[in-house]
Amino acid sequence: MYNKVSPNTIISFENATFHQSLDISRSNFWCKVQFWRIEINSIIPSEFWLYENDMIEDTSTKNKKKALIKIRESYRRIKQEFNQEGNNIEALKFHEYEMHVYKEEASISKDKIKWEDRTTLLFNECSNNFGSSWLRGLWFTTKVSLLFYTIFLLMLCIFNELHFNLSWTSASDTLKYFIQFLNITVWEYKPFGLTTYNGLGYLVFFIGRIFIGYGYYQTIQAFRKYKSN
């Protein structure tokens, strides 16, 4: 989109619904651009051929990379406009869109994007949906806590000959030590009266604490999503 406009011109997108995303990645808006009440039905469109080149025609190519780069840049520009207006709510929404597209881009550009970055994107999506959902943060923390606590208990059963029985006392102790397992500030962890446990148990305990701490951090970050800049 090439616009012959003066710097004092205002281009406004109002009450617009884009069914298959949009592409303003290379639009030369040398003026003020406003976005108000715009909706994106498909964050990642199914008709990629619309974005792969400047000709609106079906190219039958399977390469999505060019299209994803254009779509991601479009979301970034809209996010930037909302940030400049101080509209943190809409800016966060388009940041989420931008990161979803980047994650898709990373999945098909493994030779260009490092595996560390792909892993970071995956964990950010799973843990709080790129900073937009504290409920997902809680769910992520709960899942990783239960996973590592269960593995930790298995280590105790194998190497410390810990045995469980179906009783209220056993269930109560298991719950009590699970809650203590969640407290990442206490490292003198002695469940079920044990003073020491196998090296594998320590390893599971240590890695579990890292993931639990990460879950706490991501949950807090999502809670603070509407903070002022």
Short mmCIF file of C-alpha atoms in Angstrom, two decimals:
data_model
loop_
_atom_site.label_atom_id
_atom_site.label_comp_id
_atom_site.label_asym_id
_atom_site.label_seq_id
_atom_site.Cartn_x
_atom_site.Cartn_y
_atom_site.Cartn_z
CA MET A 1 0.00 0.00 0.00
CA TYR A 2 1.57 3.25 -1.13
CA ASN A 3 -0.03 6.45 0.09
CA LYS A 4 0.55 9.93 -1.25
CA VAL A 5 -0.23 11.71 1.98
CA SER A 6 1.08 14.65 3.93
CA PRO A 7 2.49 14.29 7.46
CA ASN A 8 -0.65 15.84 9.00
CA THR A 9 -2.96 13.30 7.35
CA ILE A 10 -4.77 10.78 9.55
CA ILE A 11 -5.51 7.29 8.23
CA SER A 12 -8.02 5.48 10.40
CA PHE A 13 -9.13 1.84 10.46
CA GLU A 14 -12.43 1.75 12.34
CA ASN A 15 -14.89 -1.08 13.09
CA ALA A 16 -13.04 -3.35 10.68
CA THR A 17 -13.08 -7.14 10.74
CA PHE A 18 -10.32 -8.97 8.89
CA HIS A 19 -11.34 -12.55 8.20
CA GLN A 20 -7.96 -13.73 6.83
CA SER A 21 -5.57 -11.46 8.73
CA LEU A 22 -4.09 -8.42 6.92
CA ASP A 23 -0.88 -7.19 5.33
CA ILE A 24 0.32 -3.65 5.96
CA SER A 25 3.93 -4.74 6.41
CA ARG A 26 5.29 -2.48 3.67
CA SER A 27 2.71 0.30 3.69
CA ASN A 28 4.39 3.70 3.78
CA PHE A 29 2.25 5.42 6.38
CA TRP A 30 4.21 8.66 6.58
CA CYS A 31 1.43 10.10 8.71
CA LYS A 32 -0.64 9.28 11.77
CA VAL A 33 -2.43 5.93 11.67
CA GLN A 34 -5.27 5.07 14.03
CA PHE A 35 -6.85 1.71 14.75
CA TRP A 36 -10.15 1.47 16.58
CA ARG A 37 -12.24 -1.64 17.22
CA ILE A 38 -10.56 -3.87 14.68
CA GLU A 39 -10.96 -7.63 14.86
CA ILE A 40 -8.85 -10.44 13.39
CA ASN A 41 -10.83 -13.63 12.86
CA SER A 42 -7.87 -15.78 11.80
CA ILE A 43 -4.59 -14.84 13.47
CA ILE A 44 -2.81 -17.20 11.09
CA PRO A 45 -4.81 -17.37 7.84
CA SER A 46 -5.41 -20.51 5.87
CA GLU A 47 -5.02 -18.75 2.50
CA PHE A 48 -1.29 -18.05 2.64
CA TRP A 49 -1.07 -17.50 -1.09
CA LEU A 50 -2.71 -14.10 -0.60
CA TYR A 51 0.40 -12.92 1.24
CA GLU A 52 3.25 -14.65 -0.57
CA ASN A 53 3.68 -12.07 -3.34
CA ASP A 54 2.24 -8.78 -4.49
CA MET A 55 0.01 -10.44 -7.07
CA ILE A 56 -3.26 -11.72 -5.62
CA GLU A 57 -3.14 -15.14 -7.18
CA ASP A 58 -2.82 -18.71 -6.06
CA THR A 59 0.88 -19.54 -6.35
CA SER A 60 0.38 -23.16 -5.23
CA THR A 61 3.60 -22.87 -3.25
CA LYS A 62 3.90 -24.55 0.12
CA ASN A 63 6.39 -22.04 1.49
CA LYS A 64 4.63 -20.04 4.21
CA LYS A 65 7.67 -18.16 5.43
CA LYS A 66 7.25 -14.99 3.34
CA ALA A 67 3.58 -14.76 4.21
CA LEU A 68 4.21 -15.23 7.93
CA ILE A 69 6.91 -12.54 7.97
CA LYS A 70 4.50 -10.04 6.38
CA ILE A 71 1.67 -10.92 8.76
CA ARG A 72 3.94 -10.73 11.81
CA GLU A 73 5.26 -7.33 10.74
CA SER A 74 1.68 -6.12 10.26
CA TYR A 75 0.75 -7.12 13.81
CA ARG A 76 3.94 -5.50 15.11
CA ARG A 77 3.07 -2.19 13.43
CA ILE A 78 -0.45 -2.21 14.83
CA LYS A 79 0.93 -3.05 18.28
CA GLN A 80 3.35 -0.15 17.98
CA GLU A 81 0.54 2.27 17.14
CA PHE A 82 -1.46 1.14 20.18
CA ASN A 83 1.62 1.49 22.39
CA GLN A 84 2.15 5.04 21.18
CA GLU A 85 -1.46 5.83 22.08
CA GLY A 86 -1.03 4.26 25.52
CA ASN A 87 -3.62 1.58 24.74
CA ASN A 88 -1.95 -1.29 26.62
CA ILE A 89 -4.94 -3.62 26.32
CA GLU A 90 -5.02 -3.66 22.53
CA ALA A 91 -1.22 -3.53 22.31
CA LEU A 92 -1.00 -6.70 24.41
CA LYS A 93 -3.54 -8.44 22.19
CA PHE A 94 -1.55 -7.73 19.06
CA HIS A 95 1.67 -8.68 20.82
CA GLU A 96 0.05 -12.06 21.43
CA TYR A 97 -0.89 -12.29 17.74
CA GLU A 98 2.64 -11.33 16.73
CA MET A 99 4.18 -14.04 18.90
CA HIS A 100 1.76 -16.73 17.70
CA VAL A 101 2.78 -15.97 14.12
CA TYR A 102 6.46 -15.93 15.07
CA LYS A 103 6.07 -19.34 16.73
CA GLU A 104 4.54 -20.69 13.51
CA GLU A 105 7.35 -19.07 11.54
CA ALA A 106 9.93 -20.66 13.83
CA SER A 107 8.41 -24.10 13.33
CA ILE A 108 9.05 -23.96 9.57
CA SER A 109 12.37 -22.08 9.72
CA LYS A 110 14.36 -24.41 11.93
CA ASP A 111 17.53 -23.70 9.97
CA LYS A 112 17.18 -19.94 10.55
CA ILE A 113 15.82 -19.75 14.10
CA LYS A 114 17.79 -21.30 16.95
CA TRP A 115 16.30 -24.17 18.90
CA GLU A 116 16.66 -22.09 22.08
CA ASP A 117 14.34 -19.45 20.61
CA ARG A 118 11.84 -22.08 19.48
CA THR A 119 11.88 -23.60 22.98
CA THR A 120 11.38 -20.17 24.55
CA LEU A 121 8.39 -19.50 22.31
CA LEU A 122 6.89 -22.89 23.16
CA PHE A 123 7.23 -22.39 26.91
CA ASN A 124 5.90 -18.83 26.74
CA GLU A 125 2.82 -20.03 24.90
CA CYS A 126 2.26 -22.98 27.25
CA SER A 127 2.88 -21.06 30.48
CA ASN A 128 0.87 -17.84 30.00
CA ASN A 129 -0.02 -17.50 26.32
CA PHE A 130 2.62 -14.83 25.75
CA GLY A 131 1.74 -12.88 28.87
CA SER A 132 -2.01 -12.75 28.33
CA SER A 133 -3.45 -15.52 30.56
CA TRP A 134 -2.74 -15.95 34.29
CA LEU A 135 -5.11 -18.94 34.35
CA ARG A 136 -2.83 -20.72 31.92
CA GLY A 137 0.04 -19.81 34.23
CA LEU A 138 -1.71 -21.45 37.18
CA TRP A 139 -2.56 -24.50 35.12
CA PHE A 140 1.03 -24.79 33.87
CA THR A 141 2.40 -24.50 37.42
CA THR A 142 -0.05 -27.11 38.70
CA LYS A 143 0.80 -29.56 35.93
CA VAL A 144 4.57 -29.32 36.27
CA SER A 145 4.29 -29.49 40.08
CA LEU A 146 2.23 -32.68 39.97
CA LEU A 147 4.50 -34.17 37.32
CA PHE A 148 7.75 -33.61 39.20
CA TYR A 149 6.24 -34.46 42.59
CA THR A 150 5.00 -37.77 41.20
CA ILE A 151 8.41 -38.56 39.71
CA PHE A 152 10.05 -37.54 42.99
CA LEU A 153 7.79 -39.92 44.93
CA LEU A 154 8.65 -42.72 42.52
CA MET A 155 12.35 -42.08 43.19
CA LEU A 156 11.65 -42.36 46.93
CA CYS A 157 9.74 -45.59 46.44
CA ILE A 158 12.55 -47.11 44.37
CA PHE A 159 15.64 -45.94 46.25
CA ASN A 160 14.34 -45.21 49.76
CA GLU A 161 11.83 -48.05 49.92
CA LEU A 162 9.01 -45.66 50.70
CA HIS A 163 5.63 -47.42 50.80
CA PHE A 164 2.15 -45.97 50.59
CA ASN A 165 -1.12 -47.34 51.87
CA LEU A 166 -4.72 -46.39 51.37
CA SER A 167 -5.40 -44.41 54.51
CA TRP A 168 -6.35 -40.86 55.46
CA THR A 169 -3.02 -40.43 57.20
CA SER A 170 -1.06 -41.41 54.10
CA ALA A 171 -3.19 -39.17 51.86
CA SER A 172 -2.87 -36.28 54.31
CA ASP A 173 0.92 -36.62 54.46
CA THR A 174 1.18 -36.84 50.67
CA LEU A 175 -0.84 -33.62 50.31
CA LYS A 176 1.14 -31.88 53.05
CA TYR A 177 4.47 -32.66 51.46
CA PHE A 178 3.14 -31.69 48.04
CA ILE A 179 2.32 -28.23 49.40
CA GLN A 180 5.81 -28.05 50.88
CA PHE A 181 7.18 -29.12 47.49
CA LEU A 182 5.58 -25.98 46.03
CA ASN A 183 7.49 -23.72 48.42
CA ILE A 184 10.58 -22.92 46.37
CA THR A 185 12.10 -20.82 49.18
CA VAL A 186 12.69 -23.88 51.39
CA TRP A 187 15.41 -26.27 50.24
CA GLU A 188 15.69 -28.33 53.44
CA TYR A 189 12.97 -30.64 52.19
CA LYS A 190 12.57 -33.78 54.31
CA PRO A 191 9.35 -35.54 53.26
CA PHE A 192 7.92 -38.47 55.19
CA GLY A 193 10.64 -38.20 57.82
CA LEU A 194 13.45 -38.86 55.36
CA THR A 195 16.68 -36.97 56.01
CA THR A 196 18.35 -37.87 52.71
CA TYR A 197 17.48 -39.39 49.37
CA ASN A 198 19.10 -40.66 46.20
CA GLY A 199 20.97 -38.40 43.77
CA LEU A 200 18.28 -38.89 41.13
CA GLY A 201 15.73 -37.75 43.68
CA TYR A 202 17.73 -34.58 44.30
CA LEU A 203 18.00 -34.00 40.55
CA VAL A 204 14.24 -34.33 40.05
CA PHE A 205 13.65 -32.10 43.08
CA PHE A 206 16.01 -29.42 41.73
CA ILE A 207 14.63 -29.41 38.17
CA GLY A 208 11.08 -29.44 39.50
CA ARG A 209 11.77 -26.35 41.60
CA ILE A 210 13.11 -24.55 38.52
CA PHE A 211 9.94 -25.26 36.54
CA ILE A 212 7.70 -24.35 39.48
CA GLY A 213 9.54 -21.06 39.93
CA TYR A 214 9.19 -20.38 36.22
CA GLY A 215 5.45 -21.06 36.47
CA TYR A 216 5.13 -18.60 39.37
CA TYR A 217 7.00 -15.94 37.41
CA GLN A 218 4.90 -16.41 34.28
CA THR A 219 1.67 -16.30 36.30
CA ILE A 220 2.71 -13.04 37.96
CA GLN A 221 3.71 -11.56 34.61
CA ALA A 222 0.28 -12.39 33.19
CA PHE A 223 -1.41 -10.80 36.23
CA ARG A 224 0.51 -7.61 35.48
CA LYS A 225 -0.42 -7.54 31.79
CA TYR A 226 -2.38 -4.29 32.05
CA LYS A 227 0.30 -2.39 33.93
CA SER A 228 1.08 1.05 32.62
CA ASN A 229 4.22 1.58 30.56
#
